[in-house]
Coordinates of C-alpha atoms and ligand atoms in Angstrom, one line a residue:
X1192 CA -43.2 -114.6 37.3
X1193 CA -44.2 -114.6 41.0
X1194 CA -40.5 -116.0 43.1
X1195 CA -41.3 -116.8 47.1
X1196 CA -38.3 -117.1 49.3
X1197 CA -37.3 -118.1 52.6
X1198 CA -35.0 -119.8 55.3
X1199 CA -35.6 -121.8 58.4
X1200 CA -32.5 -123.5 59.7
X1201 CA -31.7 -125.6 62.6
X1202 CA -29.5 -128.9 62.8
X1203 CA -31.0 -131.1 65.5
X1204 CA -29.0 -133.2 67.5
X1205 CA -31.2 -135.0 69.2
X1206 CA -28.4 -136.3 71.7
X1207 CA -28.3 -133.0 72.7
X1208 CA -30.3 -132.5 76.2
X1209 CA -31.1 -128.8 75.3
X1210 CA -34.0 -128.0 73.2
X1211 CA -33.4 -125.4 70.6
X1212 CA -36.2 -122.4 71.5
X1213 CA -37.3 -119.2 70.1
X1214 CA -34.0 -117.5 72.1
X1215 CA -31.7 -119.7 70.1
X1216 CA -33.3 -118.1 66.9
X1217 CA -33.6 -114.6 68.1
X1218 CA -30.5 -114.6 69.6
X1219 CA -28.6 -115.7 66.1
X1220 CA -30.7 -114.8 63.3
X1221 CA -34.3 -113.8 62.6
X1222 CA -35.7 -111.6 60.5
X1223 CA -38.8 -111.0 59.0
X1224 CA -39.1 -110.5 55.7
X1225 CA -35.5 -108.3 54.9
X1226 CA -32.7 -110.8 55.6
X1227 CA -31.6 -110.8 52.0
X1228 CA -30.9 -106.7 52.4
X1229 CA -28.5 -106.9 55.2
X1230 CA -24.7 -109.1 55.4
X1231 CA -25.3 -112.4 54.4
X1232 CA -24.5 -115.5 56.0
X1233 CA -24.2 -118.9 55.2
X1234 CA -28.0 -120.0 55.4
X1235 CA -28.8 -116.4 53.9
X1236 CA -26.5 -116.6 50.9
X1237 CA -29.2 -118.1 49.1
X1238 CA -31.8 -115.1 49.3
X1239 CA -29.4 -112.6 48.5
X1240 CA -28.9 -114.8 45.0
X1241 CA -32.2 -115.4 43.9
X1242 CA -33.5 -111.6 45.0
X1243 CA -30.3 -110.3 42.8
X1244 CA -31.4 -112.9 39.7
X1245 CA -35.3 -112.3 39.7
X1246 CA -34.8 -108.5 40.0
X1247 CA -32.7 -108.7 37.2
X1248 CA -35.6 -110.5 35.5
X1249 CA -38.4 -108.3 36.4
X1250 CA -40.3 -110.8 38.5
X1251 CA -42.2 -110.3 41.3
X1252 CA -40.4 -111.1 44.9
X1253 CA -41.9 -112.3 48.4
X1254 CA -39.3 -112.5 50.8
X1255 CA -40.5 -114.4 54.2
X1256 CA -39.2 -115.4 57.4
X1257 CA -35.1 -116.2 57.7
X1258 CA -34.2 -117.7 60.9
X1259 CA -31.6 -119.5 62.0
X1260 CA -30.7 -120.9 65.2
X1261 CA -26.8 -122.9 66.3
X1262 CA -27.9 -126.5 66.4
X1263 CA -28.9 -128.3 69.6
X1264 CA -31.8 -130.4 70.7
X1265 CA -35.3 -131.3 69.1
X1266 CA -37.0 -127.5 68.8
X1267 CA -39.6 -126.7 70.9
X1268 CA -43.1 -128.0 69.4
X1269 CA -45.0 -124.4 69.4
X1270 CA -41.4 -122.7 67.9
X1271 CA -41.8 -124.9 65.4
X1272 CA -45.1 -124.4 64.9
X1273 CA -45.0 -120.5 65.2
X1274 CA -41.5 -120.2 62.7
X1275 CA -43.7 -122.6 59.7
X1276 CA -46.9 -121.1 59.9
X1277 CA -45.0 -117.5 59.8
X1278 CA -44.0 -118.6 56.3
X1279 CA -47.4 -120.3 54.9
X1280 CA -49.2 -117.4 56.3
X1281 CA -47.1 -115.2 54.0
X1282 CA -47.5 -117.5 51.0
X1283 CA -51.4 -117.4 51.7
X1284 CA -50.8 -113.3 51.9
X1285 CA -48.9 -113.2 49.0
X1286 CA -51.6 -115.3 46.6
X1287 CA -49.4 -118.3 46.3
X1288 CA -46.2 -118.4 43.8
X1289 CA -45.0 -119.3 40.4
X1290 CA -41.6 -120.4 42.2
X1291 CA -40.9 -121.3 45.8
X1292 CA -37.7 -121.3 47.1
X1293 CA -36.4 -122.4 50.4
X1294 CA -32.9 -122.8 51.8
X1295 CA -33.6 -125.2 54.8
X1296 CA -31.3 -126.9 56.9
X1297 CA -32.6 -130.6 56.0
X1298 CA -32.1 -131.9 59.4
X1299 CA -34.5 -129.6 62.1
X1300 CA -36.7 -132.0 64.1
X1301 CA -39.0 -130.8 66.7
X1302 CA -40.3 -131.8 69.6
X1303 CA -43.5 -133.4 67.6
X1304 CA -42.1 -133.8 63.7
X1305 CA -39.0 -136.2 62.8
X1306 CA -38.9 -134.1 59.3
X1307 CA -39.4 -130.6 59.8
X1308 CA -38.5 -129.6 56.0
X1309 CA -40.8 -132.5 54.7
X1310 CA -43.6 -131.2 56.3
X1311 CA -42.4 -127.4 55.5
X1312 CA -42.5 -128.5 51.5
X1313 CA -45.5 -131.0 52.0
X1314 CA -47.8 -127.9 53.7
X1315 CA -46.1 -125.7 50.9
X1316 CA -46.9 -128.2 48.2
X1317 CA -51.0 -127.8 49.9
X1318 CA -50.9 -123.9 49.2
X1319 CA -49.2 -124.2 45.6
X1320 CA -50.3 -127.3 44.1
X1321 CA -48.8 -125.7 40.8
X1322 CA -46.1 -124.1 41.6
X1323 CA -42.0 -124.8 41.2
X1324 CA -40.8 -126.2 44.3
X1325 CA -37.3 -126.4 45.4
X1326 CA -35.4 -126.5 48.0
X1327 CA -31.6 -125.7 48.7
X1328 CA -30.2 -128.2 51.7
X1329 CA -27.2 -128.5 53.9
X1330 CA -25.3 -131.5 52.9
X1331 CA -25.7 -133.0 57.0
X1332 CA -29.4 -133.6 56.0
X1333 CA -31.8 -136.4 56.6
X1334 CA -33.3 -136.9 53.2
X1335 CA -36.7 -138.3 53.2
X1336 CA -39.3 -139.4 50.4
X1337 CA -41.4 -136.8 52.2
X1338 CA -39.3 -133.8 50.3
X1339 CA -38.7 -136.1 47.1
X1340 CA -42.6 -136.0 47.2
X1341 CA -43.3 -132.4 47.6
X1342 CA -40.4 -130.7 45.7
X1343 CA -39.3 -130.2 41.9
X1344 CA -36.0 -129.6 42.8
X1345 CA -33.6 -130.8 45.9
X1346 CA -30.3 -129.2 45.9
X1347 CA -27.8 -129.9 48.5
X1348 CA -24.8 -128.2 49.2
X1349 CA -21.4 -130.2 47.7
X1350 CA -18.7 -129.1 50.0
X1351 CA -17.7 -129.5 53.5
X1352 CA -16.3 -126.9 54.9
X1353 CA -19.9 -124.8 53.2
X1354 CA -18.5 -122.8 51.2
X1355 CA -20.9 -123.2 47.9
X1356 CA -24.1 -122.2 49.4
X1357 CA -24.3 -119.2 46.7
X1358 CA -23.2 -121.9 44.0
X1359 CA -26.0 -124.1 44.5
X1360 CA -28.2 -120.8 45.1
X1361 CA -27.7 -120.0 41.5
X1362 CA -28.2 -123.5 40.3
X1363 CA -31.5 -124.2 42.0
X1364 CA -32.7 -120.8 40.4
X1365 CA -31.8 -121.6 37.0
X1366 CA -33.1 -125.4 37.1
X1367 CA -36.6 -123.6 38.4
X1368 CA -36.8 -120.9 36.3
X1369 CA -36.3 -123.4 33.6
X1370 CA -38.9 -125.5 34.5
X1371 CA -41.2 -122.9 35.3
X1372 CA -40.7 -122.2 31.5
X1373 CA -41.5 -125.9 30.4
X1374 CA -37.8 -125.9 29.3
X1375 CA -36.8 -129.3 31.7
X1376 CA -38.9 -131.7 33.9
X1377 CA -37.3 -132.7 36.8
X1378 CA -37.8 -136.1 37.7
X1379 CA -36.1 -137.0 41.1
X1380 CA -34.8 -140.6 42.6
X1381 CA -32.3 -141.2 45.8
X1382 CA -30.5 -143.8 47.1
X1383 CA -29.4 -144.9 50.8
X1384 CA -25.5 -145.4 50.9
X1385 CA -26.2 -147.0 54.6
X1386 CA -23.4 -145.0 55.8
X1387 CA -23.2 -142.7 58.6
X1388 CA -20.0 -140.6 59.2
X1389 CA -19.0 -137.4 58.3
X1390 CA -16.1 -136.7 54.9
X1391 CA -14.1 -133.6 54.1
X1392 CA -14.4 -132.7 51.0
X1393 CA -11.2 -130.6 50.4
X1394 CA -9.0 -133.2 49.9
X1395 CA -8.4 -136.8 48.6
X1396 CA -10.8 -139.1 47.6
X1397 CA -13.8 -136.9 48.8
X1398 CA -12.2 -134.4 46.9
X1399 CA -12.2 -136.4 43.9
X1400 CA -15.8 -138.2 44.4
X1401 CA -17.0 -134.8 44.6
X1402 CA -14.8 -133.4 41.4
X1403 CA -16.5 -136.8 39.6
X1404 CA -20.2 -135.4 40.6
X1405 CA -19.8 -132.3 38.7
X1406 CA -18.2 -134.0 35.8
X1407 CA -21.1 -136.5 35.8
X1408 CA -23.3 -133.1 35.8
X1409 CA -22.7 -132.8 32.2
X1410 CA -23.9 -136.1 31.0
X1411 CA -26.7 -135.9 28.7
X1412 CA -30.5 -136.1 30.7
X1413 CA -29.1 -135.1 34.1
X1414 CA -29.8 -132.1 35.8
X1415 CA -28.0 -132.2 39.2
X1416 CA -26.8 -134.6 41.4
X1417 CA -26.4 -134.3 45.4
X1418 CA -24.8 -136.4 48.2
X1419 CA -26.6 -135.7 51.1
X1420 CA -23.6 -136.7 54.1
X1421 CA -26.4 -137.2 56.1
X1422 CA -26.2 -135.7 60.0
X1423 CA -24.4 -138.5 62.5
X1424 CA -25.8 -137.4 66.0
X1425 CA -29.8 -138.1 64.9
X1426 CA -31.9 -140.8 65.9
X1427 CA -34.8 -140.6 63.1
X1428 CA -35.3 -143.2 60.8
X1429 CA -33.6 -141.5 57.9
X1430 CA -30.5 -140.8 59.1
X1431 CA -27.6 -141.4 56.9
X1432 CA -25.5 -140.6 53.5
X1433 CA -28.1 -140.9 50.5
X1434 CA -27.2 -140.1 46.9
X1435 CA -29.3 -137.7 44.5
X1436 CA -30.0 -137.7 41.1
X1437 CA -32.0 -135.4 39.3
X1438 CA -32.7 -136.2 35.5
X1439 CA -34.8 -134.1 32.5
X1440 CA -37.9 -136.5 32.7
X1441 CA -36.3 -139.3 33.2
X1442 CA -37.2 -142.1 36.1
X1443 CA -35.1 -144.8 35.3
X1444 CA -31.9 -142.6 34.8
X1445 CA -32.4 -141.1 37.6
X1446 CA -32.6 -144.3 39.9
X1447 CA -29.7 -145.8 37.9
X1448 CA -27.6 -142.7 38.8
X1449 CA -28.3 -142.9 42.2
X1450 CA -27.6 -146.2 42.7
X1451 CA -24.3 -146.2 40.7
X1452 CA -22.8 -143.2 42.5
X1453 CA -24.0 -144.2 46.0
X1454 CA -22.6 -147.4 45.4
X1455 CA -19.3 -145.9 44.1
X1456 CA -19.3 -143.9 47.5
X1457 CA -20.0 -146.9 49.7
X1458 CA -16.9 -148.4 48.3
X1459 CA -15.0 -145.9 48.5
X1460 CA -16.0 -145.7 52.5
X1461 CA -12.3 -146.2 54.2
X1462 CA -10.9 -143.5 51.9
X1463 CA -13.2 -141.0 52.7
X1464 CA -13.2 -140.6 56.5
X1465 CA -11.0 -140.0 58.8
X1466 CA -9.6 -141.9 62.4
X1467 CA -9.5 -139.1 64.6
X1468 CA -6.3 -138.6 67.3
X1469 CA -6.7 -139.7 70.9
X1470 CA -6.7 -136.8 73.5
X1471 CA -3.5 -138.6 75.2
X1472 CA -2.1 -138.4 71.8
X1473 CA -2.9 -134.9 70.6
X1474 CA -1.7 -133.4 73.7
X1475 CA 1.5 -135.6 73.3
X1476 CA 1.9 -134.8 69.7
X1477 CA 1.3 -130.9 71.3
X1478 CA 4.2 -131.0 74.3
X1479 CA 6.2 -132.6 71.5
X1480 CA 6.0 -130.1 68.9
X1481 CA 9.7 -127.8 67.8
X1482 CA 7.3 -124.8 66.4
X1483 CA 4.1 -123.9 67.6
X1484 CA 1.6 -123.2 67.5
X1485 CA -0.1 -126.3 67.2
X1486 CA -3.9 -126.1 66.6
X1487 CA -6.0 -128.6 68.8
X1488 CA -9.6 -129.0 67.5
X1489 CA -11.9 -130.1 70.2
X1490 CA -14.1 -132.2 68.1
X1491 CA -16.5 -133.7 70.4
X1492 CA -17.5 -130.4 71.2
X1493 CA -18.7 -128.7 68.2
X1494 CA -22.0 -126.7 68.9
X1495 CA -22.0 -126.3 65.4
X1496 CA -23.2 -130.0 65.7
X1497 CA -25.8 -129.5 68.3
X1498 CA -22.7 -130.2 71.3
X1499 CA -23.4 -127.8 74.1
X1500 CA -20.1 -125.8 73.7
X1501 CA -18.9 -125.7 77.1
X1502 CA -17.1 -129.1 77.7
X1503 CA -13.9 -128.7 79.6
X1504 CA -12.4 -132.5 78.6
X1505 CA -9.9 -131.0 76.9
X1506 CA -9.1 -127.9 79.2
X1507 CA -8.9 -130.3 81.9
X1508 CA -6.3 -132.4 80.3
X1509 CA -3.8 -129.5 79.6
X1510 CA -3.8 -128.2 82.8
X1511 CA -3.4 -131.9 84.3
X1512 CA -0.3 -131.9 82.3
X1513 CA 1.1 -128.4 83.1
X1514 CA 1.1 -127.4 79.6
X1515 CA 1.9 -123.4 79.5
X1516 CA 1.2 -120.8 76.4
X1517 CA -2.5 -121.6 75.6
X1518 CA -5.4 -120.6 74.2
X1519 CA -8.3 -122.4 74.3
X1520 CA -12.2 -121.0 73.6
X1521 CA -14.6 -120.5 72.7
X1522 CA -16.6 -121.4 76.1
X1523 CA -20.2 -121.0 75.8
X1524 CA -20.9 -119.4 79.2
X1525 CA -22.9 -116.6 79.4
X1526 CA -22.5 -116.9 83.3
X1527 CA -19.1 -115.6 83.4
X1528 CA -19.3 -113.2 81.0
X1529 CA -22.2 -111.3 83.0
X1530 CA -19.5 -111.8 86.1
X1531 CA -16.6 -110.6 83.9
X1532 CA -18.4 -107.4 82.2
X1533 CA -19.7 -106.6 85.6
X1534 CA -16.0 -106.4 86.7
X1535 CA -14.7 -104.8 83.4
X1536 CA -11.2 -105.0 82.3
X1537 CA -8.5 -105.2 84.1
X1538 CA -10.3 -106.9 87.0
X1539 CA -8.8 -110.6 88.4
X1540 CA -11.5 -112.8 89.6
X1541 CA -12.0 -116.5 90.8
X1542 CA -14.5 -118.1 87.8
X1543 CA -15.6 -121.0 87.0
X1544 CA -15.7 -122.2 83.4
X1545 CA -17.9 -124.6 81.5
X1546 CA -18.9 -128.2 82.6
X1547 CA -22.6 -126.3 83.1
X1548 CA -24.9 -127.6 80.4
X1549 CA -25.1 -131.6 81.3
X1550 CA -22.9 -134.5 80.8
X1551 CA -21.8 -134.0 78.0
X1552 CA -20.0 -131.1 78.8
X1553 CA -17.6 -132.7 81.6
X1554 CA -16.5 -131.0 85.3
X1555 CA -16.4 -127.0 85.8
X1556 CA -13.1 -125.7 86.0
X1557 CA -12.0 -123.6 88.3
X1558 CA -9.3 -120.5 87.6
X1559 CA -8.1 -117.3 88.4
X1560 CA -8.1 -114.8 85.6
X1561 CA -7.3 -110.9 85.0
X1562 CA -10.1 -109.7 82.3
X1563 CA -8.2 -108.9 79.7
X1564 CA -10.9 -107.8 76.9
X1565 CA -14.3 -107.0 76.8
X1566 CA -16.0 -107.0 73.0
X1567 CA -19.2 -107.0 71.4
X1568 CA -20.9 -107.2 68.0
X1569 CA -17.8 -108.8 66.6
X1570 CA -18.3 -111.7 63.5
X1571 CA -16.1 -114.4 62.1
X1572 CA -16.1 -115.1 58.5
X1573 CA -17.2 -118.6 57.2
X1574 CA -16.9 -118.7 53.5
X1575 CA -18.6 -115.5 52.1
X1576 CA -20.5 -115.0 55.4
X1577 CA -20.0 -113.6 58.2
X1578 CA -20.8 -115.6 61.6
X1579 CA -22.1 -113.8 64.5
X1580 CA -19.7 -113.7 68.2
X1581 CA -22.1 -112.8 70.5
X1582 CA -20.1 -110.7 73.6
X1583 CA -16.9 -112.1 74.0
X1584 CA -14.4 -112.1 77.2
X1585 CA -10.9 -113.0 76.9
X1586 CA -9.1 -114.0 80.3
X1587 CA -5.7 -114.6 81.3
X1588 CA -4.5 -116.8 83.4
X1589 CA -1.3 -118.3 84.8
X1590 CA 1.5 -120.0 83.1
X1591 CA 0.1 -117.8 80.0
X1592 CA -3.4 -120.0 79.4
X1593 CA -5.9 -117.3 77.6
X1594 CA -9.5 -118.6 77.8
X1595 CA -12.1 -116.8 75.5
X1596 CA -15.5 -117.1 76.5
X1597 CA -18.7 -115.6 75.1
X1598 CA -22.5 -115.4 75.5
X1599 CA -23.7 -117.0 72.2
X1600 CA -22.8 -120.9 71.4
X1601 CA -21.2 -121.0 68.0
X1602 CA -17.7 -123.1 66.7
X1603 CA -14.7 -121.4 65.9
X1604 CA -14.7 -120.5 62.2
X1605 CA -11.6 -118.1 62.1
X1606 CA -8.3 -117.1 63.6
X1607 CA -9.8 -113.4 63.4
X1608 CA -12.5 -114.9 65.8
X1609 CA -9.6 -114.6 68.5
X1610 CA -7.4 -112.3 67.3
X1611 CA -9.7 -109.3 67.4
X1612 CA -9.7 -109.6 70.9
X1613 CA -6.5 -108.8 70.5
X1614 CA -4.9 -112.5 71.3
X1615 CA -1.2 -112.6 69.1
X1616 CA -1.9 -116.4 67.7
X1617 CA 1.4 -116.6 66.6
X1618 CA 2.7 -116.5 69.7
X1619 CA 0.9 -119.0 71.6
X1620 CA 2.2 -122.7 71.4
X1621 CA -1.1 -124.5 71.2
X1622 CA -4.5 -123.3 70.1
X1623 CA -7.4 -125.2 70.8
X1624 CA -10.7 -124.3 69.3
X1625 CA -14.3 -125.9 69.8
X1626 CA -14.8 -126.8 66.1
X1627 CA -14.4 -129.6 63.9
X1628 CA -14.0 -128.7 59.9
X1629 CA -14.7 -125.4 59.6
X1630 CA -12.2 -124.0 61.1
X1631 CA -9.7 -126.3 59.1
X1632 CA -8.6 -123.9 55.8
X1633 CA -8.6 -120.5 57.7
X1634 CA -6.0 -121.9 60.5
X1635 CA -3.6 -123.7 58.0
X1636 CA -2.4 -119.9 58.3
X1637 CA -1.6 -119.2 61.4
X1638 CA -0.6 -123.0 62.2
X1639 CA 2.7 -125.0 62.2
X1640 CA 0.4 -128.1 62.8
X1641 CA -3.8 -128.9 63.1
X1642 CA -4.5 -131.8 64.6
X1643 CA -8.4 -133.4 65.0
X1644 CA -8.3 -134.4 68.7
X1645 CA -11.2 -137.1 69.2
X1646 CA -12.7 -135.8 72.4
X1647 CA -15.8 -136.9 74.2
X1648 CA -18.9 -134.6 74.1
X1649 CA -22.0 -133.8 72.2
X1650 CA -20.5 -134.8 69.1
X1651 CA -18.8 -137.7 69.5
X1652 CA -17.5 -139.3 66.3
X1653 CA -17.6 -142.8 67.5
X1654 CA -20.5 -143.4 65.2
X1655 CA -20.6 -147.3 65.6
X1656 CA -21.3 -147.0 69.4
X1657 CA -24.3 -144.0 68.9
X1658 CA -27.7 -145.3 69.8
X1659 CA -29.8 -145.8 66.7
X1660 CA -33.5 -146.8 67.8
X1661 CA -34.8 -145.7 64.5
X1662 CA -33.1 -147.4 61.7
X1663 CA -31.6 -151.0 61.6
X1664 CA -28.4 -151.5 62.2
X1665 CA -27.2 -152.3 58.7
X1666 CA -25.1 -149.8 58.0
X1667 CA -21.4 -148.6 58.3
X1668 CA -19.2 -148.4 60.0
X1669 CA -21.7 -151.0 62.4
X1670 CA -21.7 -153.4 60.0
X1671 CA -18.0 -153.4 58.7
X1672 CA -18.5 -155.3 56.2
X1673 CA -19.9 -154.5 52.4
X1674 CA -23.1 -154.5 52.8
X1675 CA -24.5 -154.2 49.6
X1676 CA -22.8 -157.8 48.4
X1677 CA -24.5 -158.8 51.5
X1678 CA -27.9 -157.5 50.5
X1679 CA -27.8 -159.2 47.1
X1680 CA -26.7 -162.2 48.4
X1681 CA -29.8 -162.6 50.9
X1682 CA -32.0 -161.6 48.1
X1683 CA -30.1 -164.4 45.9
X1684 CA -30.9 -167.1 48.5
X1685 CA -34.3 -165.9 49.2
X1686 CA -35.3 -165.7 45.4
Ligands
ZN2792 ZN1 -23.5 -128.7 57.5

């Protein structure tokens, strides 16, 4: 058996003024041909699986391109271009493939294609007209009939915070080798929940909705099933929560599946979000608090959604209140850390952080600071993987506020992504961290309380005021009312 593998990976947030280049990729992860030999990471996980199962099977591996790039705006057209073609040129090179698999992102758009994996799996589909297809996805995808067209298999991960990627990894092999076998037929359907949020899947009725897909994994005929959360900050047509079912050769089962779960989730659409805390309210919950320290996630600035990572909305607001003991990071500002490494440690300088990428990221700030740590090459660990730092500064300023800034945007994952500069957590009163859910189970740790602070930014989670010019506007939470009843009832009167 001839196995081709490889990863592209980019989340676009096309409300996001800065275009995601080549840089973006180099500077996080690209690698040509080798990724699955060195640490994995969460978009790697995946190639490190399926070499580790085919070698164990004797077949035949081609391992192509694995890039990956922290989400921003629409990639540049010729990136785009230049990161595809790498891996159809190494499919042509290779003599095609009994198996392709891909872990892709499911929501890259560039500058010139709404549905970069689409047309990934559709130019793949070109080359191997034959072959087993399938794809491993991010559950903030954009699934489109383009991918349902091209591919055996869709997988998409089930949990949020990621922590299943290998899980998934192992399933998409075995349902492929299987069908490369003539064991199964895959037979594919979705369904559009017309939802567009975000939902935890930890705890609570997500946790249970996603407990029930598993369990309904093991009914007779079906093969896998998927919820693709869909990714909020996107303006393409496809945005949105969609439901997948994939059935042993069976159509109607598989559109039947669909339907019923994605209806299931649409009802069950208050339980499985969240109303995000005020800023006012956060910090006053903060200045409130007996024990510290209390964790302050700065949600609307989540570069791990495509936000730029240097807004200071929520910096500016604890120093407009006086609030002592902080630390807050991680800034994305490569500006002052050149200044700051220049100066080395122990140095105290006049710098201005953030508010530098566009509107989204709010006012500089200006401080006084003593270097405190310099450090390189360090990672934070998000599930299995482990998450690149970039070169990292930690300043101190007055009334005990630390700021950590670095030179590559990413979300906080970790305590250890601040505590290996050295930074006691424990004895700080408040933490605030650029991040949204990621960050959630590795800080119940170190925390006496985590609070979601809804902050302007990039990533927003007002979803009912977001600019949609692609799809109508029948979905929730716009239309707050249930939708589907409405739906049937047009098609009742129009019948
Ligand atoms: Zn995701």
């Amino acid at each position: 058996m001839r196995l081709f593998i490889a990863t592209l990976s980019t989340e676009t947030n096309t409300f996001c003024t800065m275009p995601t280049g080549m840089s973006g990729f180099e500077e996080y992860f690209l690698r040509h041909g080798d990724a699955s030999k060195s640490q994995p990471n969460l978009m790697t996980e995946a190639l490190h699986v399926w070499r580790r199962n085919a070698e164990a099977l004797g077949w035949s591996i081609t391992e192509s391109l694995a890039a990956i790039a922290e989400p921003a705006g629409p990639t540049i057209a010729s990136c785009y271009k230049a990161l595809r073609d790498e891996i159809l040129g190494d499919l042509e090179k290779a003599g095609g493939a009994d198996i392709v698999l891909l872990q892709l992102h499911g929501a890259m758009i560039s500058q010139q294609v709404e549905d970069c994996e689409g047309d990934i799996v559709a130019c793949v589909r070109n080359l191997c007209p034959d072959a087993v297809i399938g794809i491993s996805l991010d559950l903030h995808c954009h699934l489109t009939q383009k991918m349902m067209d091209a591919c055996d298999l869709i997988i998409c991960f089930k949990e949020y915070p990621h922590d299943d990627a290998s899980d998934r990894a192992e399933e998409l092999f075995d349902l492929a080798h299987r069908t490369a076998v003539g064991q199964i037929k895959p037979t594919m359907a979705m369904f559009d929940c017309n939802m567009i949020n975000v939902y935890l899947t930890k705890t609570g009725a997500m946790r249970k909705f996603v407990d029930g897909m598993s369990t309904y994994e093991k009914k007779p005929g079906i093969l896998s099933i998927s919820l693709a959360h869909g990714f909020p900050w996107a303006d393409v047509k496809d945005v949105g929560a969609r439901m997948l079912a994939v059935t042993d050769d069976n159509a109607n089962l598989a559109a039947q599946t669909a339907e019923t779960l994605g209806k299931e989730f649409f009802d069950l659409r208050h339980d499985v979000t969240d109303q995000f805390v005020s800023m006012e309210m956060a910090l006053d919950i903060a200045e409130s608090a007996t024990r510290g320290p209390v964790v302050l996630a700065d949600m609307g600035d989540n570069s791990g959604g495509g936000a730029p990572g240097d807004a200071t909305f929520l910096l500016r607001a604890t120093l407009d209140r006086g609030l002592t003991n902080v630390v807050t990071g991680i800034f994305w500002d490569p500006v002052v850390v050149r200044i700051c490494e220049d100066a080395g440690e122990g140095a105290t300088l006049n710098l201005r952080i953030g508010g530098k990428t566009g509107l989204a990221s709010g006012i500089p700030v200006d401080i006084s600071g003593t270097v405190m740590k310099i450090a390189d090459g360090l990672g934070q660990h998000l599930g299995l993987g482990l998450e690149p730092l970039g070169k990292m500064v930690w300043i101190r300023c007055e009334n005990s506020l630390d700021i950590v800034v670095n030179d590559l945007r990413t979300q906080v994952y970790h305590p250890e992504a601040l505590e290996q500069l050295g930074i006691d957590l424990s004895e700080k009163s408040i933490v605030c961290v650029k991040s949204m859910f990621h960050f959630f189970t590795p800080f119940q740790k170190i925390a006496a309380q985590i609070v979601q602070v809804a902050t302007p930014g990039g990533t927003s989670q007002d979803f009912a005021t977001l600019r949609y010019s692609k799809r109508d506007n029948c979905f929730w939470p716009k239309n707050s009312g249930n939708i589907f009843a409405q739906t049937s009832a047009q098609s009742l009167m129009s019948d």
